Short mmCIF file of C-alpha atoms and ligand atoms in Angstrom, two decimals:
data_model
loop_
_atom_site.label_atom_id
_atom_site.label_comp_id
_atom_site.label_asym_id
_atom_site.label_seq_id
_atom_site.Cartn_x
_atom_site.Cartn_y
_atom_site.Cartn_z
CA MET A 1 2.97 -54.77 1.29
CA PRO A 2 2.93 -50.86 0.78
CA HIS A 3 5.99 -48.78 0.74
CA TYR A 4 6.57 -45.26 1.24
CA ASP A 5 9.26 -42.70 1.38
CA LEU A 6 8.31 -41.37 5.04
CA LEU A 7 6.14 -42.72 7.60
CA ILE A 8 5.08 -40.82 10.61
CA ARG A 9 4.28 -43.23 13.34
CA GLY A 10 2.25 -42.89 16.46
CA GLY A 11 1.38 -39.12 16.50
CA ASP A 12 -1.73 -37.35 17.36
CA ILE A 13 -2.82 -36.23 13.61
CA VAL A 14 -4.53 -32.97 13.44
CA LEU A 15 -6.87 -33.64 10.52
CA PRO A 16 -9.60 -31.18 9.15
CA TRP A 17 -11.84 -33.06 11.24
CA GLY A 18 -10.33 -33.61 14.62
CA ILE A 19 -7.33 -35.00 15.87
CA GLU A 20 -6.86 -38.81 15.67
CA ARG A 21 -3.63 -40.99 16.73
CA LEU A 22 -2.91 -42.28 13.12
CA ASP A 23 0.09 -43.24 11.28
CA VAL A 24 0.53 -41.16 8.20
CA ALA A 25 2.63 -41.65 5.22
CA ALA A 26 4.33 -39.83 2.16
CA ARG A 27 5.50 -40.73 -1.11
CA ASP A 28 6.86 -38.26 -3.89
CA GLY A 29 6.50 -35.40 -1.51
CA ARG A 30 2.80 -35.98 -1.01
CA ILE A 31 0.43 -37.33 1.38
CA ALA A 32 -0.12 -40.99 0.26
CA ALA A 33 -1.90 -42.56 3.05
CA ILE A 34 -3.78 -41.56 6.37
CA GLY A 35 -4.02 -44.71 8.59
CA VAL A 36 -1.34 -46.97 7.83
CA GLY A 37 -1.15 -50.81 8.51
CA ALA A 38 1.73 -52.33 10.62
CA ASP A 39 3.09 -53.74 7.74
CA ALA A 40 4.10 -50.93 5.86
CA THR A 41 7.51 -49.83 5.47
CA ALA A 42 9.31 -46.81 4.39
CA GLY A 43 12.65 -45.30 3.49
CA GLN A 44 12.32 -43.18 6.69
CA VAL A 45 10.18 -43.85 9.77
CA PHE A 46 9.44 -41.03 12.14
CA ASP A 47 8.57 -41.77 15.77
CA ALA A 48 6.04 -39.23 16.47
CA ALA A 49 4.91 -40.68 19.89
CA GLY A 50 4.12 -37.82 22.39
CA LEU A 51 3.80 -35.48 19.56
CA HIS A 52 1.10 -33.46 17.73
CA VAL A 53 1.43 -33.66 13.95
CA LEU A 54 -0.17 -30.65 12.45
CA PRO A 55 -0.24 -29.65 8.80
CA GLY A 56 2.74 -27.51 7.77
CA LEU A 57 2.15 -24.12 9.41
CA ILE A 58 2.61 -21.20 7.28
CA ASP A 59 3.57 -17.45 7.97
CA PRO A 60 1.73 -15.44 5.47
CA HIS A 61 3.63 -12.08 6.20
CA VAL A 62 7.22 -11.86 6.35
CA HIS A 63 9.77 -9.26 5.14
CA LEU A 64 12.99 -11.26 4.24
CA ARG A 65 14.95 -8.01 3.28
CA ASP A 66 16.22 -9.46 -0.08
CA PRO A 67 17.45 -8.00 -1.97
CA GLY A 68 18.65 -5.47 0.76
CA ASP A 69 21.18 -5.87 3.53
CA PRO A 70 22.05 -9.75 4.29
CA ALA A 71 23.63 -8.49 7.56
CA ILE A 72 20.01 -7.83 8.72
CA GLU A 73 18.35 -10.79 6.85
CA SER A 74 18.12 -12.26 3.65
CA ILE A 75 16.05 -15.19 1.99
CA PRO A 76 18.75 -17.87 3.04
CA THR A 77 18.87 -17.00 6.53
CA GLY A 78 15.16 -15.93 7.03
CA THR A 79 13.60 -19.32 5.48
CA ARG A 80 16.30 -21.10 7.65
CA ALA A 81 15.05 -19.14 10.97
CA ALA A 82 11.38 -20.26 9.69
CA VAL A 83 12.15 -23.94 9.21
CA LEU A 84 13.77 -23.74 13.01
CA GLY A 85 10.50 -22.05 14.10
CA GLY A 86 8.46 -24.93 12.66
CA LEU A 87 7.08 -23.09 9.52
CA CYS A 88 6.85 -24.80 6.20
CA ALA A 89 6.25 -22.00 4.07
CA VAL A 90 6.45 -18.22 4.28
CA PHE A 91 5.04 -15.48 2.12
CA ASP A 92 7.45 -12.84 1.67
CA MET A 93 6.58 -8.83 1.28
CA PRO A 94 7.66 -6.59 -1.79
CA ASN A 95 9.42 -3.63 0.04
CA THR A 96 13.08 -4.67 -0.86
CA ASP A 97 15.65 -2.68 -2.04
CA PRO A 98 15.02 -2.72 -4.93
CA ALA A 99 11.09 -3.58 -4.35
CA ILE A 100 9.52 -6.27 -6.30
CA ALA A 101 7.21 -4.82 -8.70
CA ASP A 102 7.70 -5.87 -12.33
CA THR A 103 8.44 -9.31 -14.03
CA THR A 104 12.21 -8.81 -14.19
CA ARG A 105 12.54 -8.54 -10.16
CA LEU A 106 9.84 -11.09 -10.18
CA GLU A 107 11.98 -13.75 -12.14
CA TRP A 108 15.00 -13.02 -10.52
CA LYS A 109 13.42 -13.65 -7.11
CA ARG A 110 11.71 -16.86 -8.19
CA GLU A 111 15.00 -18.16 -9.68
CA TYR A 112 16.83 -17.18 -6.28
CA VAL A 113 14.45 -18.59 -3.99
CA GLU A 114 14.26 -21.84 -5.79
CA ARG A 115 18.16 -22.07 -5.23
CA VAL A 116 18.62 -21.04 -1.61
CA ALA A 117 15.26 -21.00 0.21
CA TRP A 118 15.03 -23.58 3.12
CA CYS A 119 11.10 -23.51 3.12
CA ASP A 120 8.50 -23.00 0.56
CA MET A 121 7.53 -19.39 -0.34
CA GLY A 122 4.70 -17.37 -1.73
CA LEU A 123 5.83 -13.85 -3.27
CA TYR A 124 4.21 -10.61 -3.00
CA VAL A 125 4.48 -8.14 -5.85
CA ALA A 126 4.10 -4.46 -5.02
CA GLY A 127 1.25 -2.34 -6.40
CA THR A 128 2.64 0.87 -7.40
CA LYS A 129 1.10 4.32 -8.83
CA GLY A 130 3.39 3.40 -11.94
CA ASN A 131 2.71 -0.34 -12.50
CA ILE A 132 -1.41 -0.59 -12.27
CA PRO A 133 -1.54 -1.76 -15.91
CA ALA A 134 0.67 -4.59 -15.32
CA LEU A 135 -0.96 -5.69 -12.01
CA ALA A 136 -3.63 -8.14 -13.76
CA ASP A 137 -0.58 -10.01 -15.40
CA LEU A 138 1.73 -9.91 -12.49
CA GLU A 139 -0.85 -11.28 -9.90
CA LEU A 140 -1.12 -14.52 -12.15
CA GLU A 141 2.65 -15.16 -12.16
CA ARG A 142 3.88 -18.19 -10.77
CA GLY A 143 4.45 -18.31 -7.01
CA VAL A 144 2.87 -14.94 -6.58
CA CYS A 145 0.27 -15.11 -3.43
CA ALA A 146 -1.17 -11.47 -4.01
CA ILE A 147 -0.71 -7.86 -4.98
CA LYS A 148 0.36 -5.81 -1.65
CA ILE A 149 -0.47 -2.52 -1.58
CA PHE A 150 0.87 -0.11 1.19
CA ALA A 151 -2.18 2.50 1.29
CA GLY A 152 -0.05 4.11 4.11
CA SER A 153 3.31 4.44 4.14
CA SER A 154 5.71 2.30 6.30
CA THR A 155 9.17 1.23 5.64
CA SER A 156 10.32 1.71 2.07
CA SER A 157 8.65 4.45 -0.52
CA LEU A 158 5.96 1.90 -1.85
CA LEU A 159 2.66 3.88 -1.52
CA ILE A 160 -0.74 4.17 -3.29
CA GLU A 161 -2.53 6.37 -0.99
CA ASP A 162 -5.31 8.29 -3.01
CA ASP A 163 -8.79 6.81 -3.73
CA GLU A 164 -8.13 7.54 -7.53
CA HIS A 165 -5.02 5.09 -7.94
CA LEU A 166 -6.30 2.55 -5.27
CA GLY A 167 -9.66 2.14 -7.19
CA ARG A 168 -7.68 1.85 -10.46
CA ALA A 169 -5.55 -0.72 -8.89
CA MET A 170 -8.76 -2.53 -7.53
CA ARG A 171 -9.97 -2.45 -11.33
CA ALA A 172 -6.61 -4.02 -12.46
CA GLY A 173 -7.01 -8.02 -11.85
CA ARG A 174 -9.35 -10.20 -9.93
CA ARG A 175 -7.52 -11.91 -6.89
CA ARG A 176 -7.51 -10.87 -3.53
CA ILE A 177 -5.33 -7.65 -2.80
CA ALA A 178 -3.26 -7.58 0.58
CA TYR A 179 -3.39 -4.25 2.06
CA HIS A 180 -1.41 -2.24 4.59
CA SER A 181 -4.20 -0.06 5.79
CA GLU A 182 -3.35 3.13 7.77
CA ASP A 183 -4.70 6.32 6.41
CA GLU A 184 -1.68 8.32 4.57
CA TYR A 185 -3.16 11.71 4.86
CA ARG A 186 -3.97 11.55 8.50
CA LEU A 187 -0.37 10.18 9.29
CA ILE A 188 1.01 13.34 7.49
CA ALA A 189 -1.63 15.74 9.16
CA ARG A 190 -0.44 14.20 12.81
CA LYS A 191 3.26 14.00 12.31
CA PRO A 192 3.82 17.81 13.46
CA MET A 193 2.18 17.08 16.66
CA PHE A 194 5.21 15.24 17.65
CA LYS A 195 9.25 15.90 18.03
CA LEU A 196 12.21 13.80 18.23
CA GLY A 197 12.88 12.20 21.45
CA ASP A 198 9.46 11.79 22.42
CA PRO A 199 8.48 8.70 24.37
CA TYR A 200 8.36 5.52 22.11
CA ALA A 201 4.77 5.44 23.33
CA SER A 202 4.14 8.22 20.88
CA HIS A 203 4.30 5.85 18.13
CA MET A 204 0.59 4.78 18.80
CA GLU A 205 -0.68 8.42 19.29
CA TRP A 206 0.90 9.38 16.13
CA ARG A 207 -0.32 6.20 14.00
CA ASP A 208 -3.61 6.36 16.24
CA GLU A 209 -6.62 4.03 16.18
CA GLU A 210 -8.63 6.61 13.45
CA CYS A 211 -5.61 6.16 11.21
CA ALA A 212 -5.99 2.38 10.79
CA PHE A 213 -9.84 2.38 11.07
CA LEU A 214 -10.26 5.43 8.54
CA GLY A 215 -7.82 3.49 6.23
CA THR A 216 -9.87 0.53 6.45
CA ARG A 217 -13.10 2.31 6.19
CA ARG A 218 -11.79 4.11 2.87
CA LEU A 219 -10.34 0.55 1.59
CA MET A 220 -13.81 -1.12 1.99
CA ALA A 221 -15.82 1.59 0.23
CA LEU A 222 -13.68 0.99 -2.84
CA ALA A 223 -13.81 -2.44 -2.56
CA ARG A 224 -17.56 -2.54 -2.29
CA ARG A 225 -17.74 -0.29 -5.31
CA THR A 226 -15.28 -2.20 -7.36
CA GLY A 227 -16.21 -5.66 -6.07
CA ARG A 228 -12.74 -6.56 -5.58
CA PRO A 229 -11.64 -8.90 -2.70
CA ALA A 230 -9.45 -7.57 -0.07
CA HIS A 231 -7.22 -8.86 2.73
CA ILE A 232 -6.59 -6.52 5.45
CA LEU A 233 -3.04 -7.14 6.80
CA HIS A 234 -2.48 -6.57 10.75
CA VAL A 235 -5.80 -5.26 11.65
CA SER A 236 -5.06 -3.63 15.02
CA THR A 237 -7.98 -2.06 16.45
CA ALA A 238 -11.11 -3.08 18.03
CA GLN A 239 -13.09 -0.48 15.57
CA GLU A 240 -11.62 -2.45 12.25
CA LEU A 241 -12.54 -5.89 13.40
CA ASP A 242 -16.14 -4.77 14.39
CA TYR A 243 -16.55 -2.87 11.14
CA LEU A 244 -15.13 -5.84 9.06
CA LYS A 245 -18.09 -8.05 9.95
CA ASP A 246 -20.03 -6.21 7.69
CA PHE A 247 -17.57 -7.11 4.72
CA ARG A 248 -17.46 -10.48 5.29
CA ASP A 249 -18.23 -11.15 1.35
CA LEU A 250 -15.50 -8.87 0.34
CA ALA A 251 -12.61 -8.82 2.89
CA THR A 252 -10.54 -11.30 5.01
CA ALA A 253 -8.63 -10.19 8.14
CA GLU A 254 -4.93 -10.77 9.46
CA VAL A 255 -4.00 -10.08 12.94
CA LEU A 256 -0.28 -10.39 14.03
CA VAL A 257 1.00 -12.62 16.97
CA ASN A 258 2.41 -9.29 18.32
CA HIS A 259 -1.05 -7.77 18.75
CA LEU A 260 -2.29 -11.13 20.51
CA THR A 261 0.88 -11.18 22.90
CA GLN A 262 1.44 -7.68 23.91
CA TRP A 263 -0.08 -4.40 24.67
CA ALA A 264 0.58 -0.54 25.41
CA PRO A 265 1.95 0.80 27.68
CA ASP A 266 3.86 -2.18 28.68
CA VAL A 267 5.35 -2.84 25.55
CA TYR A 268 6.72 0.53 25.14
CA GLU A 269 8.14 0.90 28.86
CA LYS A 270 9.78 -2.43 28.47
CA LEU A 271 11.10 -2.46 24.98
CA GLY A 272 11.32 1.07 23.72
CA GLY A 273 12.09 1.18 19.94
CA PHE A 274 12.08 -2.60 20.21
CA GLY A 275 8.24 -2.35 20.63
CA VAL A 276 7.77 0.02 17.53
CA MET A 277 5.75 -1.56 14.66
CA ASN A 278 3.51 -0.47 11.93
CA PRO A 279 0.68 -0.47 12.81
CA PRO A 280 1.42 0.19 16.48
CA ILE A 281 0.74 -2.02 19.52
CA ARG A 282 -1.84 -0.50 21.18
CA GLY A 283 -3.85 -0.61 24.63
CA ARG A 284 -5.35 -3.49 26.15
CA ARG A 285 -8.88 -3.04 24.48
CA HIS A 286 -7.74 -3.65 21.42
CA TYR A 287 -5.63 -6.70 22.63
CA GLU A 288 -8.95 -8.22 24.15
CA ALA A 289 -10.75 -7.33 20.81
CA ALA A 290 -8.10 -9.01 18.47
CA TRP A 291 -8.66 -12.15 20.93
CA ALA A 292 -12.56 -11.89 20.62
CA ALA A 293 -12.03 -11.92 17.12
CA VAL A 294 -9.81 -14.80 16.80
CA ARG A 295 -12.44 -16.36 18.81
CA ASP A 296 -15.46 -15.61 16.82
CA GLY A 297 -13.93 -16.29 13.36
CA THR A 298 -13.44 -12.71 12.09
CA VAL A 299 -9.98 -13.25 11.80
CA ASP A 300 -8.77 -15.74 8.88
CA THR A 301 -4.82 -15.60 9.40
CA ILE A 302 -2.29 -14.83 11.91
CA GLY A 303 1.44 -13.77 10.86
CA SER A 304 4.52 -12.64 12.35
CA ASP A 305 4.95 -9.69 10.05
CA HIS A 306 8.69 -10.59 10.41
CA ALA A 307 10.64 -7.28 9.76
CA PRO A 308 13.82 -7.07 11.11
CA HIS A 309 15.96 -4.04 11.35
CA ALA A 310 19.41 -3.45 12.96
CA ARG A 311 19.95 -3.44 16.55
CA ALA A 312 21.67 -0.06 16.50
CA ASP A 313 18.78 1.76 14.31
CA LYS A 314 16.11 0.27 16.99
CA LEU A 315 18.20 1.85 19.78
CA LYS A 316 17.78 5.35 18.16
CA PRO A 317 15.43 7.74 19.76
CA TRP A 318 11.41 7.94 18.18
CA PRO A 319 10.99 8.30 15.76
CA ASP A 320 14.10 7.61 13.97
CA CYS A 321 14.07 4.09 15.11
CA PRO A 322 12.49 2.09 12.16
CA ALA A 323 9.29 0.26 12.74
CA GLY A 324 9.16 -3.31 12.47
CA LEU A 325 10.26 -6.76 14.57
CA PRO A 326 11.67 -9.90 13.89
CA GLY A 327 9.20 -13.03 14.41
CA VAL A 328 9.60 -15.71 11.85
CA GLN A 329 11.06 -17.99 14.78
CA THR A 330 9.21 -17.15 17.58
CA LEU A 331 5.53 -17.27 15.84
CA VAL A 332 4.53 -20.97 16.35
CA PRO A 333 6.18 -20.98 19.93
CA LEU A 334 3.97 -18.11 20.98
CA MET A 335 0.96 -19.39 19.45
CA LEU A 336 1.37 -22.72 21.22
CA ASP A 337 2.00 -21.29 24.47
CA HIS A 338 -1.34 -19.25 23.65
CA VAL A 339 -3.15 -22.46 22.97
CA ASN A 340 -1.64 -23.93 26.32
CA ALA A 341 -2.87 -20.85 28.46
CA GLY A 342 -6.39 -21.89 26.76
CA ARG A 343 -6.74 -18.74 24.46
CA LEU A 344 -7.47 -20.48 21.42
CA SER A 345 -7.89 -24.32 20.57
CA LEU A 346 -4.98 -26.32 18.59
CA GLY A 347 -7.55 -26.61 16.25
CA ARG A 348 -8.48 -23.01 15.80
CA MET A 349 -4.27 -22.33 15.48
CA VAL A 350 -4.45 -24.70 12.52
CA ASP A 351 -7.22 -23.09 10.85
CA LEU A 352 -5.41 -19.79 11.31
CA MET A 353 -1.99 -20.84 10.47
CA CYS A 354 -2.83 -23.55 7.69
CA ALA A 355 -6.23 -23.79 6.18
CA GLY A 356 -6.58 -19.58 6.68
CA PRO A 357 -3.57 -18.69 4.48
CA ALA A 358 -4.32 -21.43 1.89
CA ARG A 359 -8.02 -19.97 1.46
CA VAL A 360 -7.19 -16.36 1.46
CA TYR A 361 -4.62 -16.73 -1.05
CA GLY A 362 -5.67 -19.67 -3.05
CA ALA A 363 -2.63 -21.92 -2.00
CA VAL A 364 -2.92 -25.28 -3.84
CA GLY A 365 -1.97 -28.47 -2.00
CA LYS A 366 -1.20 -26.84 1.55
CA GLY A 367 -3.20 -26.24 4.58
CA ARG A 368 -4.74 -29.41 5.40
CA ILE A 369 -3.58 -33.16 6.22
CA ALA A 370 -5.35 -34.65 3.54
CA ALA A 371 -4.33 -37.55 0.71
CA GLY A 372 -2.61 -35.99 -2.30
CA TYR A 373 -1.80 -32.65 -0.35
CA ASP A 374 1.83 -31.67 -0.06
CA ALA A 375 3.34 -33.76 2.81
CA ASP A 376 3.96 -30.65 4.90
CA PHE A 377 4.07 -31.41 8.64
CA THR A 378 4.95 -29.16 11.76
CA LEU A 379 5.31 -31.86 14.82
CA VAL A 380 5.01 -30.05 17.99
CA ASP A 381 5.69 -31.09 21.68
CA MET A 382 2.85 -29.20 23.56
CA LYS A 383 4.50 -30.02 26.79
CA HIS A 384 7.86 -28.57 26.15
CA ARG A 385 9.03 -25.62 28.00
CA ARG A 386 11.58 -23.17 26.83
CA ARG A 387 12.79 -19.65 27.04
CA ILE A 388 12.81 -17.34 23.95
CA GLU A 389 16.48 -16.01 23.88
CA ASP A 390 18.15 -13.51 21.47
CA ARG A 391 21.16 -15.81 21.23
CA TRP A 392 19.54 -18.41 19.09
CA ILE A 393 17.68 -16.07 16.59
CA ALA A 394 18.91 -17.25 13.41
CA THR A 395 17.94 -13.76 11.70
CA PRO A 396 21.30 -12.05 11.36
CA ALA A 397 19.93 -8.73 12.92
CA GLY A 398 20.25 -10.92 16.10
CA TRP A 399 17.40 -10.14 18.32
CA THR A 400 13.78 -10.69 19.22
CA PRO A 401 11.08 -8.67 21.09
CA PHE A 402 10.43 -11.52 23.25
CA ASP A 403 13.78 -12.29 24.52
CA GLY A 404 13.45 -13.83 27.91
CA VAL A 405 9.66 -14.84 27.45
CA GLU A 406 8.91 -18.60 28.90
CA VAL A 407 6.69 -20.51 26.65
CA THR A 408 5.14 -23.92 26.87
CA GLY A 409 4.80 -25.84 23.47
CA TRP A 410 7.51 -26.07 20.88
CA PRO A 411 8.07 -27.22 17.24
CA MET A 412 10.14 -30.26 17.48
CA ALA A 413 10.48 -30.92 13.59
CA THR A 414 9.39 -29.48 10.13
CA ILE A 415 9.00 -31.69 7.33
CA ILE A 416 8.52 -30.10 4.10
CA ARG A 417 7.05 -32.20 1.13
CA GLY A 418 8.16 -35.33 2.81
CA HIS A 419 11.73 -34.24 3.66
CA VAL A 420 12.91 -33.59 7.21
CA ALA A 421 13.78 -29.99 7.06
CA MET A 422 14.18 -29.78 10.90
CA ARG A 423 14.45 -31.92 13.81
CA ASP A 424 15.22 -31.01 17.49
CA ASP A 425 16.75 -27.71 16.60
CA GLU A 426 18.79 -28.80 13.86
CA VAL A 427 18.48 -27.94 10.08
CA LEU A 428 19.01 -30.72 8.00
CA GLY A 429 20.29 -31.49 4.43
CA ALA A 430 20.14 -28.80 1.69
CA PRO A 431 17.83 -26.08 0.78
CA GLN A 432 14.68 -27.57 -0.94
CA GLY A 433 12.33 -24.74 -0.53
CA ARG A 434 9.88 -24.41 -3.57
CA LEU A 435 7.52 -21.69 -4.84
CA VAL A 436 3.91 -22.17 -3.45
CA ARG A 437 1.47 -22.91 -6.23
CA PHE A 438 -1.58 -20.54 -6.36
CA GLY A 439 -4.69 -21.47 -8.04
O1 DOR B 1 6.44 -2.43 11.41
C1 DOR B 1 6.44 -2.46 10.23
N1 DOR B 1 7.79 -2.98 9.54
N2 DOR B 1 5.32 -2.42 9.23
C2 DOR B 1 5.38 -2.49 7.97
O2 DOR B 1 4.53 -2.29 7.31
C3 DOR B 1 6.63 -2.49 7.37
C4 DOR B 1 7.85 -3.58 8.10
C5 DOR B 1 8.97 -3.32 7.39
O3 DOR B 1 8.96 -3.65 6.23
O4 DOR B 1 10.16 -3.02 8.29
ZN1 ZN B 2 4.56 -6.07 7.08
#
């Protein structure tokens, strides 16, 4: 009679080949069996009747601000928020204070993550003009999901804006580089057109469509010349989504849940500075294009770009209000709501949030429910209705741009390598996050 550590009974399992009602079993943190006899026993049996069992959902784009200001966010609080939001792993950006751009800082962060994180983590390392010779080694370090390059400036001073340095960075190393793609020269040139206190919607006029499109055209020209694979983060324009179809041999693409959920001018009228992010939320045409690109397969991954800032700072007039919005705890509920609204299938959501990040970044043992893979599961109730509220946001900044939004579909449990990390809105046990392995 087989014995397991964990048995998940009676759920609808979202397998790579379809949805089947089966029992799944975990042993030693990995998936031991799919389809288990009635006689099997386990240390823990999880009754998943009425729930869908998804592979552990991944948010490949968060800014947990650590080191930085723990009153806004930190790795302990941000990964706790992630687990509450149904995520088994997050990939964390390097624009912290100080930035993660060398082995010393990376080693510090790895050791810290393995002590305090509630979910598994991948770590981006920043590419800078100063560390290009080290990038080929840095990208092979344990736990590193990718080199991240800000080709246009956003929060922090990280920046490689010129073709000369970008080309050199692309020639250093081989793995896929993740880019913030907005053309820095155009950003600088347009800034004088605006003044303090202009409407918040000026954000998308300043950082206009051409800033993003030009940034992506320049990166694709360099990627073509160097042969270096690229992942274009938070693609925000119809033009880029169309253009990238001709670069599928080199480029993968991310779209943010924000760009699939909100549009201008509504978002600025309703939220003011609490709708300001880079690249900006744009007009309805781009929202429609983002959904079309989700449906036709142009989009590989979906992220939250969780980037908390203090409430007091977001209340400042434009452009003094910093760009960035919390989202790690609301990503899964919003995406489930989109599934319920018929905008994408549950299978496509899993493709974007599990298989997609695993494929784009080369994560090992993640991204699908299959024997031998990590026993990571997000259990969701597709019928559960709930209102998103500021007051239960676990990020210390304490707000969400989706406050008051009613959604259908909710993460009921987060299971990470066989350990139930969250059940019914309660975080369980101790932090057990590990670094994700990348091939
Ligand atoms: O809106 C944004 N906020 N975009 C970025 O690129 C960075 C992020 C942050 O770190 O605040
Ligand atoms: Zn970001």
